[in-house]
Coordinates of C-alpha atoms and ligand atoms in Angstrom, one line a residue:
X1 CA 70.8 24.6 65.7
X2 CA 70.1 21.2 67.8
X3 CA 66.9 19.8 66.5
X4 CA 65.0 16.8 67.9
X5 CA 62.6 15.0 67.0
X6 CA 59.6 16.6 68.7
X7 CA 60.6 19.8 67.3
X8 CA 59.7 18.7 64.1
X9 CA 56.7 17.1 65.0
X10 CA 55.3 20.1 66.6
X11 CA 56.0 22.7 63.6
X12 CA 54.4 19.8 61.4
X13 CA 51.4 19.7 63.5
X14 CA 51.2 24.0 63.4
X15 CA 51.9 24.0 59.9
X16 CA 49.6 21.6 59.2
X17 CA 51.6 19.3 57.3
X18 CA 51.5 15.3 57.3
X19 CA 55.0 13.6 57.0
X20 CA 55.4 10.5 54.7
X21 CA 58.5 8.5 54.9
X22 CA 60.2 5.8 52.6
X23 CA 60.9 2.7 55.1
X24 CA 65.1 3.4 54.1
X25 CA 65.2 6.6 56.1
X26 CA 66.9 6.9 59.3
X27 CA 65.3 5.7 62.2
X28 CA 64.9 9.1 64.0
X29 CA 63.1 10.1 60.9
X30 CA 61.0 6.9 60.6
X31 CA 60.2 7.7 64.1
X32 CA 58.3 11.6 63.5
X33 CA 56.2 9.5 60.3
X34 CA 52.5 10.0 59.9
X35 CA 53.2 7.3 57.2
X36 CA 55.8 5.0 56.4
X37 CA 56.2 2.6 53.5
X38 CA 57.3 2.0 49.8
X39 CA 57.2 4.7 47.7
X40 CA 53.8 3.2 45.9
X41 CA 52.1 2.3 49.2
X42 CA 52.7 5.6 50.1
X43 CA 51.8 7.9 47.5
X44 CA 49.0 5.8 47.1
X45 CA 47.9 6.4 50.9
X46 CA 48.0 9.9 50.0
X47 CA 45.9 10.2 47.7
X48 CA 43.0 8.5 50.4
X49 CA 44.1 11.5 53.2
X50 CA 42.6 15.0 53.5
X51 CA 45.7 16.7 53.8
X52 CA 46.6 18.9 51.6
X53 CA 50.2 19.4 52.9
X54 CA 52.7 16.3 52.4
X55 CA 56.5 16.9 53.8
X56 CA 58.1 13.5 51.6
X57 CA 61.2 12.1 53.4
X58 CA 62.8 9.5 50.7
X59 CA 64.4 10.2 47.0
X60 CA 63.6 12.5 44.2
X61 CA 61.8 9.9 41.8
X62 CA 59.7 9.0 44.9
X63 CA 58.5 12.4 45.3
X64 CA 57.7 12.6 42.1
X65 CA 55.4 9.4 42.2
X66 CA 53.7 11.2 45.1
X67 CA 53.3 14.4 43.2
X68 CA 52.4 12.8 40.1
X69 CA 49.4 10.8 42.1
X70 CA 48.6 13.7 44.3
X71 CA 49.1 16.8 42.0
X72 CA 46.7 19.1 43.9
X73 CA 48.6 18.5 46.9
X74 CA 51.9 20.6 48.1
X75 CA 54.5 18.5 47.7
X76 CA 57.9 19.6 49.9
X77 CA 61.3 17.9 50.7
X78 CA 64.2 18.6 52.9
X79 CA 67.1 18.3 50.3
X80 CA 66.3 18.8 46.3
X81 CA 69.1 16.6 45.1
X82 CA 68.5 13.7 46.9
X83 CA 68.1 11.6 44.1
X84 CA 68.5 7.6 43.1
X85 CA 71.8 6.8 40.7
X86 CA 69.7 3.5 39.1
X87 CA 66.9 5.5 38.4
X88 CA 69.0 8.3 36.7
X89 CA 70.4 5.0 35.2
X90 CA 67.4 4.7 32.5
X91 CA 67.1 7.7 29.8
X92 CA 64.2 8.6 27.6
X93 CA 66.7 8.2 24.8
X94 CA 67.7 4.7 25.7
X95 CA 63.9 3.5 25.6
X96 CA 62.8 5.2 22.8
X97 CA 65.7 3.7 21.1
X98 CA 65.0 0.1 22.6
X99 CA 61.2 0.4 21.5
X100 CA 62.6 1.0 17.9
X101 CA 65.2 -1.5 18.0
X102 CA 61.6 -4.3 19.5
X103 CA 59.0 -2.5 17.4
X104 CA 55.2 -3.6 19.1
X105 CA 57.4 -5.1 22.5
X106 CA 55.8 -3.8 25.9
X107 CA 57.9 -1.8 28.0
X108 CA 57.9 -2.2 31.9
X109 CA 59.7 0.0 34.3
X110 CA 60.3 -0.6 38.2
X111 CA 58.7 2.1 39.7
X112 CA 62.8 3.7 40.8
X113 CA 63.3 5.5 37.2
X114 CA 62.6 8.7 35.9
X115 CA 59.2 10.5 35.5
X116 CA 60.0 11.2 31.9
X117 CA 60.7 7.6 31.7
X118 CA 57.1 6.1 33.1
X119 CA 56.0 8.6 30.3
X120 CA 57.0 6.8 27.5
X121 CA 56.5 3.5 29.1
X122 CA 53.6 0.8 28.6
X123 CA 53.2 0.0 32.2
X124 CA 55.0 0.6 35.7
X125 CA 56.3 -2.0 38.2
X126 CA 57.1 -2.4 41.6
X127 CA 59.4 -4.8 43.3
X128 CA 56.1 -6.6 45.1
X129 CA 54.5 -7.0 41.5
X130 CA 56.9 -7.1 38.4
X131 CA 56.5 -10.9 38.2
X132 CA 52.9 -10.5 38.1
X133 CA 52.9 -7.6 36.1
X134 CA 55.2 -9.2 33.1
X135 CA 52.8 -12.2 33.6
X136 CA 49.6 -10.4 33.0
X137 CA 51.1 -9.1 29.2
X138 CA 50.2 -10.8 26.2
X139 CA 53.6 -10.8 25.0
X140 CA 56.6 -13.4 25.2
X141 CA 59.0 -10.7 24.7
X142 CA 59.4 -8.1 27.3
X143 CA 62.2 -4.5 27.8
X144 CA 62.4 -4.1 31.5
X145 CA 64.5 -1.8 33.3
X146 CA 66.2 0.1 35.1
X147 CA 67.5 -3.0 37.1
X148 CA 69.6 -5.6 35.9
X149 CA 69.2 -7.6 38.8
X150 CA 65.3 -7.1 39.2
X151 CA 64.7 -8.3 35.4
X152 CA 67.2 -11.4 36.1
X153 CA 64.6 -12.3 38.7
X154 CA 61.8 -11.7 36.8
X155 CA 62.8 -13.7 34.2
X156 CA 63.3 -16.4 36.4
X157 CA 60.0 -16.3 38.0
X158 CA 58.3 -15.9 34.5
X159 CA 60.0 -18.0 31.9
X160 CA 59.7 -15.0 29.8
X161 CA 62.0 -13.4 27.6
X162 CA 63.5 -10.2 29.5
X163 CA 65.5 -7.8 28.0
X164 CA 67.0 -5.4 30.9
X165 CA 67.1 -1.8 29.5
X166 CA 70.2 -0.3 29.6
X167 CA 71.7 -3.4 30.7
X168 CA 74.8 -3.7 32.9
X169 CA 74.5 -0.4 33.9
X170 CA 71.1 -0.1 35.5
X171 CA 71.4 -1.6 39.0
X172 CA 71.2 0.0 42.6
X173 CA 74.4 0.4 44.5
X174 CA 73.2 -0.8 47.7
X175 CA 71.8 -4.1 46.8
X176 CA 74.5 -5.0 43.9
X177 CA 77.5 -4.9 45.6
X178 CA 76.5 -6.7 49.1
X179 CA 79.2 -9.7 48.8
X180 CA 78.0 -13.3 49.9
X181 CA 80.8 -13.7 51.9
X182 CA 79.7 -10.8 54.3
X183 CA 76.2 -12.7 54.3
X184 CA 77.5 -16.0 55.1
X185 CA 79.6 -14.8 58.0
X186 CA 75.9 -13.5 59.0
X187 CA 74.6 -16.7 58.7
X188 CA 77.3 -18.5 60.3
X189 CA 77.2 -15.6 63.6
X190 CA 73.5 -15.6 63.4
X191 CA 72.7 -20.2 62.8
X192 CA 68.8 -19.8 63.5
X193 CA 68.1 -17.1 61.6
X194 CA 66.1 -16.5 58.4
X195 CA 67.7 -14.8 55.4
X196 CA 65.5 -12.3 53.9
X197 CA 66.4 -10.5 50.5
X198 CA 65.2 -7.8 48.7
X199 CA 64.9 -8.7 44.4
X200 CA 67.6 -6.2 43.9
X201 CA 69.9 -8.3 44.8
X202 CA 72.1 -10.6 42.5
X203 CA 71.3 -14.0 41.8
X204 CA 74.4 -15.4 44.1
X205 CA 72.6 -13.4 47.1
X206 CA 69.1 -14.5 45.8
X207 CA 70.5 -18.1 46.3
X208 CA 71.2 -18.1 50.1
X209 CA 67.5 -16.5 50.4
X210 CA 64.8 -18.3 53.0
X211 CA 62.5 -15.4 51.4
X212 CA 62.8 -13.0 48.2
X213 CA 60.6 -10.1 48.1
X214 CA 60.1 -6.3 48.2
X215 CA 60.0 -4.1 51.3
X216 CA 56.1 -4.6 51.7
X217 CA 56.5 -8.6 51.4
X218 CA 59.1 -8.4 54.0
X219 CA 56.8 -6.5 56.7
X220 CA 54.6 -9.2 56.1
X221 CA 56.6 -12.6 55.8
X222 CA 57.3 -12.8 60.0
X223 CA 54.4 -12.8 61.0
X224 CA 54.5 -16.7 58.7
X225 CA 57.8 -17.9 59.8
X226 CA 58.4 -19.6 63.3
X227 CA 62.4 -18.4 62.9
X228 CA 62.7 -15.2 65.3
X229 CA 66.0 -13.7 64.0
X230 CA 66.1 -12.2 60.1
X231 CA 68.8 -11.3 58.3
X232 CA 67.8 -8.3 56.4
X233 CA 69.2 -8.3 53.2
X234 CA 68.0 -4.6 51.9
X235 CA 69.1 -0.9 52.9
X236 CA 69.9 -0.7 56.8
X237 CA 67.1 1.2 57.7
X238 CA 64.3 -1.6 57.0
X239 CA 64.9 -3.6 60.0
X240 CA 64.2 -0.1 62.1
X241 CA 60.8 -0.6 61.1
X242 CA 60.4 -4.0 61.2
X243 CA 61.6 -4.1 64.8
X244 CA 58.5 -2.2 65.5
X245 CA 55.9 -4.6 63.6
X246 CA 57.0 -7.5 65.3
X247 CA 58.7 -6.4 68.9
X248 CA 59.3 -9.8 70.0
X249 CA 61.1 -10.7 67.1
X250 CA 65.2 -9.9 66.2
X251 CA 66.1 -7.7 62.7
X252 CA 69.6 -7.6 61.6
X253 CA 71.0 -5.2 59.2
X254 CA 73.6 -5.4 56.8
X255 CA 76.5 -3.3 57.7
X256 CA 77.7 -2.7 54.0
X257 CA 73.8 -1.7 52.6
X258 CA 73.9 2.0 53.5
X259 CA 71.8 4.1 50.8
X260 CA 73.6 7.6 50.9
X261 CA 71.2 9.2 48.6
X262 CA 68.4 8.3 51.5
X263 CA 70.2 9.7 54.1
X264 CA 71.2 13.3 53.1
X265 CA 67.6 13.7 55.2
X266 CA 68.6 14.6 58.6
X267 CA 66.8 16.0 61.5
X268 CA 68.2 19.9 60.4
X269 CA 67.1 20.1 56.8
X270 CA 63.8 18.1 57.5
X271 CA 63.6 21.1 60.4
X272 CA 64.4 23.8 57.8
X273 CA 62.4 21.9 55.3
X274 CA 59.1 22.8 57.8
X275 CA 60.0 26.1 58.5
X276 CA 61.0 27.5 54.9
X277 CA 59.1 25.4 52.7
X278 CA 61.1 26.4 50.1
X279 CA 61.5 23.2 48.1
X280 CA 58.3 22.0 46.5
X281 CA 57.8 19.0 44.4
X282 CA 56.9 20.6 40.8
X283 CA 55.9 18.8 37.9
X284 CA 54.6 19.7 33.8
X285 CA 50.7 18.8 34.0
X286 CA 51.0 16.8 30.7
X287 CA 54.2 14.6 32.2
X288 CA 52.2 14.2 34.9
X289 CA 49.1 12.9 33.0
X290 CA 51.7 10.8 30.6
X291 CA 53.2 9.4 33.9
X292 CA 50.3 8.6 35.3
X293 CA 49.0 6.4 32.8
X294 CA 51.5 4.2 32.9
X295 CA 51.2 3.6 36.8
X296 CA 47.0 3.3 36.5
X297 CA 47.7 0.2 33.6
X298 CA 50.1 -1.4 36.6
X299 CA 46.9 -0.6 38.9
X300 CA 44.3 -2.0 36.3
X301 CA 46.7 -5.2 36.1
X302 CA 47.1 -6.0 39.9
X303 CA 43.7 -5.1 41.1
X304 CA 43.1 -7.9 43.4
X305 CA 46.8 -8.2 44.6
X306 CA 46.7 -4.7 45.4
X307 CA 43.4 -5.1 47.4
X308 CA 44.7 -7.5 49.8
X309 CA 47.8 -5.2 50.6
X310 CA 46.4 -2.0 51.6
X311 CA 47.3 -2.2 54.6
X312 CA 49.9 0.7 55.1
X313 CA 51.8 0.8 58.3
X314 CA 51.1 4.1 60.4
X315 CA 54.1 4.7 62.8
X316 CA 53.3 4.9 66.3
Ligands
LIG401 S1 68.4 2.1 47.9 FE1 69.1 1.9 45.7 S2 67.2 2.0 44.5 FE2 66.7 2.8 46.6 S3 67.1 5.0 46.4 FE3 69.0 4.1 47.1 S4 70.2 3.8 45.3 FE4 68.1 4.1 44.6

């Protein structure tokens, strides 16, 4: 079956369905968006739309933010087991064991982890606000996880004491294992142009950064800096979309940062997703509510900072 893009947008349309995307799928994909974003911005965008029909195009956990945000919306994706190895990284076990190991110690965990996980969490994170997040606890002491690299970071930025939770495991794939030789041969092809990197990163990355921040940060930090190349030190797919927030400008990816998990979305299954809508988004009402809890204290804490960045991209 040859599918294009336009197909998909028309049985959308008929069907009545609105299509969200996570700014790591592939461009083709990006390109047939309603919405396109971080997997916060977007579930939060969601929940300000009448649609009642949402066709997700990212991982499992993301979904799950969506559902767990949206509940009384129908909730489909293309492939069920697209799913994120550093959130599966984190177990209810391992935090329930941490809390009883740091009796009283807040627990804060990056947005990419499980939904049972958020449940038995203090307070969610994203990439854009950990640092402010960690700040904004009366506590000294903090468990943070999934992501080694993340907490590294946050500790950094916060003088605080971070422990990660579960430790040298939790990391993501993509952003731990890009090698600084790779990006120095970048920056040695590429002499004028800014290095962008996302917090996932390791510290030896984090050190040949112009600019350190999340997805969102990254869509905005152009539009500051004179330089008019960026290396784009995250999955492949986010220069795709920054290429079409700043046209004049030049986005290079990394070769080596391909999420697989991300792209098991293709143009057939999204297709098949549309026409079958056999795989719905389902979640226990009581997770949901336990879930959602802990993402409405992260809210409460970055009221203002979330104000000024509601600004969601809407493909064209
Ligand atoms: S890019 Fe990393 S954190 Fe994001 S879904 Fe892929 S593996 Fe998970």
């Amino acid at each position: 079956m040859y599918v294009t893009p336009e197909k998909i947008r028309k049985l959308a349309d008929e069907k009545g369905y609105i299509i969200v995307a996570h700014n790591y799928q592939i461009p083709e994909l990006q390109q047939i968006a309603d919405y396109l974003g971080d997997s916060l911005q977007l579930a939060r965008i969601v929940t300000r739309i009448d649609a009642k029909k949402i066709l997700f195009l990212g991982v499992d956990f993301m979904a799950e933010v969506m559902k767990v945000l949206n509940p009384e919306k129908k909730i489909i994706v293309p492939v069920r087991y697209s799913t994120c190895p550093m959130a599966n990284s984190l177990t209810v076990e391992d935090v329930l064991k941490y809390k009883e190991i740091y009796k009283g110690v807040p627990v804060v965990v990056y947005v990419n982890s499980r939904t049972e996980v958020k449940a038995v969490a203090d307070v969610v994170c994203t990439s854009a606000n950990a640092v402010d997040v960690v700040k904004a606890l009366d506590s000294d002491t903090i468990l943070f996880g999934p992501d080694k690299n993340l907490t590294s970071y946050v500790a950094e930025k916060t003088g605080k004491n971070i422990i990660p939770i579960p430790g040298e495991t939790g990391y993501c794939y993509v952003h731990n294992y890009v090698k600084d030789s790779e990006i120095k041969k970048m920056m040695s092809k590429y002499p004028n142009a800014e290095v962008m990197v996302h917090p996932e990163v390791p510290k030896n990355i984090r050190n040949l950064a112009h600019f350190i921040g999340s997805t969102s940060q990254m869509e905005k930090y152009p539009a500051s800096s004179k330089a008019n190349e960026f290396i784009v030190v995250t999955e492949v797919g986010m220069p795709a979309k920054l290429e079409k927030l700043y046209p004049d400008k030049v986005f290079i990816p990394v070769p080596s940062m391909v999420c697989y998990n991300m792209k098991k979305n293709n143009l057939r299954n999204t297709y098949l997703a549309l026409l079958e809508e056999k795989i719905e988004v389902t979640l226990d009402s009581e997770l949901i509510a336990k879930a959602r809890k802990a993402i409405e204290r992260m809210l409460e804490i970055t009221e203002g900072a979330e104000r000024s960045e509601r600004k969601v991209v809407k493909s064209a």
